[in-house]
mmCIF file of C-alpha atoms in Angstrom:
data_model
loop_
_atom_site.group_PDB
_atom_site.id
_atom_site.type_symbol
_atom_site.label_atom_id
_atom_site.label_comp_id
_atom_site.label_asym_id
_atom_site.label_seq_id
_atom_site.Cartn_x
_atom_site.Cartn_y
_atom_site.Cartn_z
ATOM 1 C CA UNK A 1 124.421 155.225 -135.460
ATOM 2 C CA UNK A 2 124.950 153.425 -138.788
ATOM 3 C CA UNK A 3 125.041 155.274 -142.029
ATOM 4 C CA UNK A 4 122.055 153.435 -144.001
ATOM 5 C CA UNK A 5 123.130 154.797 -146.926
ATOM 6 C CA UNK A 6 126.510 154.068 -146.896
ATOM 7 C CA UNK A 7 126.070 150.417 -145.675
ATOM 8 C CA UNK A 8 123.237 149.985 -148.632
ATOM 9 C CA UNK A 9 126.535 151.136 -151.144
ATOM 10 C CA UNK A 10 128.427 148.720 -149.385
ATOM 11 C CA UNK A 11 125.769 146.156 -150.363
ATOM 12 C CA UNK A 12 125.476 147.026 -153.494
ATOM 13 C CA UNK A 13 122.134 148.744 -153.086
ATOM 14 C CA UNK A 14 122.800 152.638 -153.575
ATOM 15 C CA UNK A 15 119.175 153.634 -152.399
ATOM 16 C CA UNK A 16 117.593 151.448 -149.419
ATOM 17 C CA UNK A 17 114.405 149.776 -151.398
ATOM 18 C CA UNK A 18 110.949 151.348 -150.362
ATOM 19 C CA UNK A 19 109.267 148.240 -148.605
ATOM 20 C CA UNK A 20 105.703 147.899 -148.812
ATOM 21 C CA UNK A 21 104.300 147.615 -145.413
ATOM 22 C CA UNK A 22 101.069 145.947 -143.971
ATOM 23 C CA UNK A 23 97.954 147.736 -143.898
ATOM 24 C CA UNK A 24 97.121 149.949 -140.996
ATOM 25 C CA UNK A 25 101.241 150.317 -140.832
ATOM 26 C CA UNK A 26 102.319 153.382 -139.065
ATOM 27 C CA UNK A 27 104.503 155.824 -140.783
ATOM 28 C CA UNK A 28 108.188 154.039 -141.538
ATOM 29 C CA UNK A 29 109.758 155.368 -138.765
ATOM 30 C CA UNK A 30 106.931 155.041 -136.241
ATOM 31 C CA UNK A 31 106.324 151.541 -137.665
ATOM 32 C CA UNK A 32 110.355 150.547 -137.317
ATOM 33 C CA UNK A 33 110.320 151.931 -133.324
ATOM 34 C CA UNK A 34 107.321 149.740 -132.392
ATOM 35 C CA UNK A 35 107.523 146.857 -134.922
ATOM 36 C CA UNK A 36 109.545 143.709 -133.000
ATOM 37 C CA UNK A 37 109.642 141.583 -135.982
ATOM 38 C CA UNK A 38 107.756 139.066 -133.928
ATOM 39 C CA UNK A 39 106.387 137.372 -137.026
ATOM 40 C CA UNK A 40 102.973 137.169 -135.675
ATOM 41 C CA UNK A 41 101.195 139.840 -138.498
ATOM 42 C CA UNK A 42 103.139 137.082 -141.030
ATOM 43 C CA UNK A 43 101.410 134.114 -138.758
ATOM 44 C CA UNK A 44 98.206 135.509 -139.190
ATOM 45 C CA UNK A 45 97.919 136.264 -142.563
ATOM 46 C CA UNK A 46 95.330 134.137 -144.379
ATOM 47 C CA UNK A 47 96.752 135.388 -148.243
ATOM 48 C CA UNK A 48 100.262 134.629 -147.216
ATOM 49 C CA UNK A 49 101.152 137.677 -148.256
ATOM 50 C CA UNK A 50 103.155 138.951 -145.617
ATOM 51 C CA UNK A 51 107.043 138.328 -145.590
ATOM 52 C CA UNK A 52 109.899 139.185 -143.635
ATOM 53 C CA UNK A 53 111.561 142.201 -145.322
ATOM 54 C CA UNK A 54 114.745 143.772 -144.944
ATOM 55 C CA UNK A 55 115.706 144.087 -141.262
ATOM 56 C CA UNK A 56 113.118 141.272 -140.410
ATOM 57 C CA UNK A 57 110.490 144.030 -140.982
ATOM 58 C CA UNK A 58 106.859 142.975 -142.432
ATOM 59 C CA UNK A 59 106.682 143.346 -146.024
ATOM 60 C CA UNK A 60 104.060 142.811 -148.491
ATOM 61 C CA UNK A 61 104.758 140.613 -151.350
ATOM 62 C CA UNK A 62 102.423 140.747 -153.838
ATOM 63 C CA UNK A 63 103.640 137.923 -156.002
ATOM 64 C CA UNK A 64 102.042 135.257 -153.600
ATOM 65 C CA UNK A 65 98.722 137.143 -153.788
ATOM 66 C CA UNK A 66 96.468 140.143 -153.197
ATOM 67 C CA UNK A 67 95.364 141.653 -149.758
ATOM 68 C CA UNK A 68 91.561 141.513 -149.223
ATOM 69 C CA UNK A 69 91.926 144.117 -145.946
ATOM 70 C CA UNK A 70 90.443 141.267 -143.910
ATOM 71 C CA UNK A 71 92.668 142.859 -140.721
ATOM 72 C CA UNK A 72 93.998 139.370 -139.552
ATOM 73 C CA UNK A 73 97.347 140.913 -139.035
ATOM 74 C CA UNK A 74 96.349 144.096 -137.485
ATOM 75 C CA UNK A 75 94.699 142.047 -134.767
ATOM 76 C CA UNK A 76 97.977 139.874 -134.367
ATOM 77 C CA UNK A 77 99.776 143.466 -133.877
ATOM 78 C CA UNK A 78 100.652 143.353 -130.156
ATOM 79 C CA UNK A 79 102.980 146.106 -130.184
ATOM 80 C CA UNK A 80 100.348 148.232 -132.324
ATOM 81 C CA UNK A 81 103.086 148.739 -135.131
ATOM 82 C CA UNK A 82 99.886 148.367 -137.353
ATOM 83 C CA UNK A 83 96.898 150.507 -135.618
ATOM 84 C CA UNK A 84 93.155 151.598 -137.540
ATOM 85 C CA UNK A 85 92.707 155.033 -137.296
ATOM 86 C CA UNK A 86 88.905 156.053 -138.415
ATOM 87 C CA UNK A 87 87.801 157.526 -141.554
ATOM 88 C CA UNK A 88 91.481 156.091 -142.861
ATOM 89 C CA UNK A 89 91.906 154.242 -145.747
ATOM 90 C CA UNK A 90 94.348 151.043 -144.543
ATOM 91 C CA UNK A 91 97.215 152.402 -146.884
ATOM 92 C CA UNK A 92 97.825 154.872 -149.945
ATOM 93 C CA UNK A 93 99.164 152.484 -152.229
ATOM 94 C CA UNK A 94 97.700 152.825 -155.602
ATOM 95 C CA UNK A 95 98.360 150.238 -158.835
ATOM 96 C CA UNK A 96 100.467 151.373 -162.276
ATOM 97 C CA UNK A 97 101.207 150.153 -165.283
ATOM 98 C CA UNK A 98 104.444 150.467 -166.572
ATOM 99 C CA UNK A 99 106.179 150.221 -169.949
ATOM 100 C CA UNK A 100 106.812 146.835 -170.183
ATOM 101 C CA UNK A 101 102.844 146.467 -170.628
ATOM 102 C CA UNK A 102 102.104 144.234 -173.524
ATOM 103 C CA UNK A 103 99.505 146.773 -174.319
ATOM 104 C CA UNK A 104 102.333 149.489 -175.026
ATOM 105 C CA UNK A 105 103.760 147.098 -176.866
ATOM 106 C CA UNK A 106 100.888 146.734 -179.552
ATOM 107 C CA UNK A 107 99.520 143.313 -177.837
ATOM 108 C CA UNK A 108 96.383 143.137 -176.214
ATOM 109 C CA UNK A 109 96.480 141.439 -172.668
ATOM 110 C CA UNK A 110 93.961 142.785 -170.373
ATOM 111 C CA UNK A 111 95.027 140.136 -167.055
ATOM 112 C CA UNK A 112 95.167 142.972 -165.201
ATOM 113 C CA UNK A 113 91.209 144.034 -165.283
ATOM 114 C CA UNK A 114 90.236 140.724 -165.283
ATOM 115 C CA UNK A 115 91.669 139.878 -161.517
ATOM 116 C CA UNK A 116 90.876 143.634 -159.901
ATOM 117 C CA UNK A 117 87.706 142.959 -157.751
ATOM 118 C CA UNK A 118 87.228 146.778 -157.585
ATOM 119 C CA UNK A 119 87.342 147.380 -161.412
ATOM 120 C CA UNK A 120 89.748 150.241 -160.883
ATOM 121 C CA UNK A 121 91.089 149.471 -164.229
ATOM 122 C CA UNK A 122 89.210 150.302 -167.508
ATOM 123 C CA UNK A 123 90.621 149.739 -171.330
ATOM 124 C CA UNK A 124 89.078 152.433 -173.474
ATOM 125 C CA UNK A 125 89.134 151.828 -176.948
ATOM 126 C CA UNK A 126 91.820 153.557 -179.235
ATOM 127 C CA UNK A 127 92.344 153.918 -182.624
ATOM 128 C CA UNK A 128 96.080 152.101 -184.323
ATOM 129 C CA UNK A 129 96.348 149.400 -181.854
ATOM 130 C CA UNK A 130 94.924 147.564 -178.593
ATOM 131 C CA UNK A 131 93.222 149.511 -175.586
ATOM 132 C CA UNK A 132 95.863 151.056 -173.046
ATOM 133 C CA UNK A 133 94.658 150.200 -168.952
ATOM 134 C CA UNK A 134 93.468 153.642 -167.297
ATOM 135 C CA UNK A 135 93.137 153.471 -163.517
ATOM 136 C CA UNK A 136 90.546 154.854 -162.152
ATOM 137 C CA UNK A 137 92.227 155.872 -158.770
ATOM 138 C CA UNK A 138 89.109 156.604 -156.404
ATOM 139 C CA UNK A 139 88.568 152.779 -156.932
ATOM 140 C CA UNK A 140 91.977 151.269 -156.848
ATOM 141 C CA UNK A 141 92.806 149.953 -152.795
ATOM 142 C CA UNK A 142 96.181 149.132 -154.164
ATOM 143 C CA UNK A 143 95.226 145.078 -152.562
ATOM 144 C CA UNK A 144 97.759 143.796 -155.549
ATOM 145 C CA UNK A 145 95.457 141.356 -157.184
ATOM 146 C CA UNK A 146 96.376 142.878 -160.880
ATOM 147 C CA UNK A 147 100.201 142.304 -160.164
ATOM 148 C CA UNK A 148 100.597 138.391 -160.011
ATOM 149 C CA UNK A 149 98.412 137.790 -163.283
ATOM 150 C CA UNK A 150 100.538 140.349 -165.418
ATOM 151 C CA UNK A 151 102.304 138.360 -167.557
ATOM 152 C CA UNK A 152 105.507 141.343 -168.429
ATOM 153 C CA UNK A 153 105.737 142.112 -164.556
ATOM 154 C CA UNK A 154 104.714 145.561 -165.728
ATOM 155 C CA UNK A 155 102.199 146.238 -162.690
ATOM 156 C CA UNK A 156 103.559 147.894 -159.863
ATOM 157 C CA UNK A 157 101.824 148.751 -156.228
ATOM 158 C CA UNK A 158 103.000 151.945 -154.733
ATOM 159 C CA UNK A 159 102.223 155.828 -153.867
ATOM 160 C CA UNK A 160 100.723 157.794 -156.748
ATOM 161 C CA UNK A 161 102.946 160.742 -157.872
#
């Protein structure tokens, strides 16, 4: 068995990075065991969202877009790596802004509610400088569509603490 960790030193990358799998993904190790990084999931996806990751595993790439959950590559799935399970939400991924947000930096930029189809992300107004994005979490579906427009890179898609 290889040592993952040491071969990610080797590499240069200390900690493996946490890849951001397709919806309806089985848990990482599940998902690795029946994933055969036959491309098809990347085929069938109509946002062109899907990449090959590290290992030739799926990965989501929200630069090229958002996800709108329309299950194209859960169909394409033959080896049912990527399997609906009822009442279950296709991932938990959830959106955050970080520091590098112009709005933390005294600029207003709002790019972020403007592309979220959900409106999981509100601007209250503040007093001493431009309205900080609050997520509202019960609305976010963590699809990425705030991430491309943000103009600092400060979005990121992941699992809330």
């Amino acid at each position: 068995m290889v040592d993952a960790a040491r071969r990610g030193f080797l590499r240069g990358r200390p900690r493996p990075r946490t890849e951001l799998r397709p919806p309806w993904a089985l848990a990482e190790n599940d998902f690795i065991d029946r994933c055969t990084r036959c491309n098809d999931c990347l085929k069938a996806c109509p946002q062109d969202i899907l990449v090959s990751g590290d290992g030739g595993y799926p990965s989501i790439d929200f630069t090229r877009g958002e996800c709108t959950f329309c299950a194209d590559c859960l169909s394409a799935c033959q080896p049912q790596a990527l399997l609906r399970r009822d009442g279950e939400p296709p991932w938990p991924y959830k959106a955050a802004a970080g520091e590098a947000c112009l709005a933390r930096q005294q600029v207003e930029c709002r790019s972020c509610g403007d592309f979220c189809p959900e409106g999981a992300l509100r601007f209250p107004a503040r007093a001493g400088g431009p309205a900080l994005p609050v997520l509202l979490e019960d609305r976010c579906t963590g699809c990425g569509a705030c991430l491309a427009p943000c103009p600092t890179a400060a979005i990121s898609i992941g699992r809330p603490d």
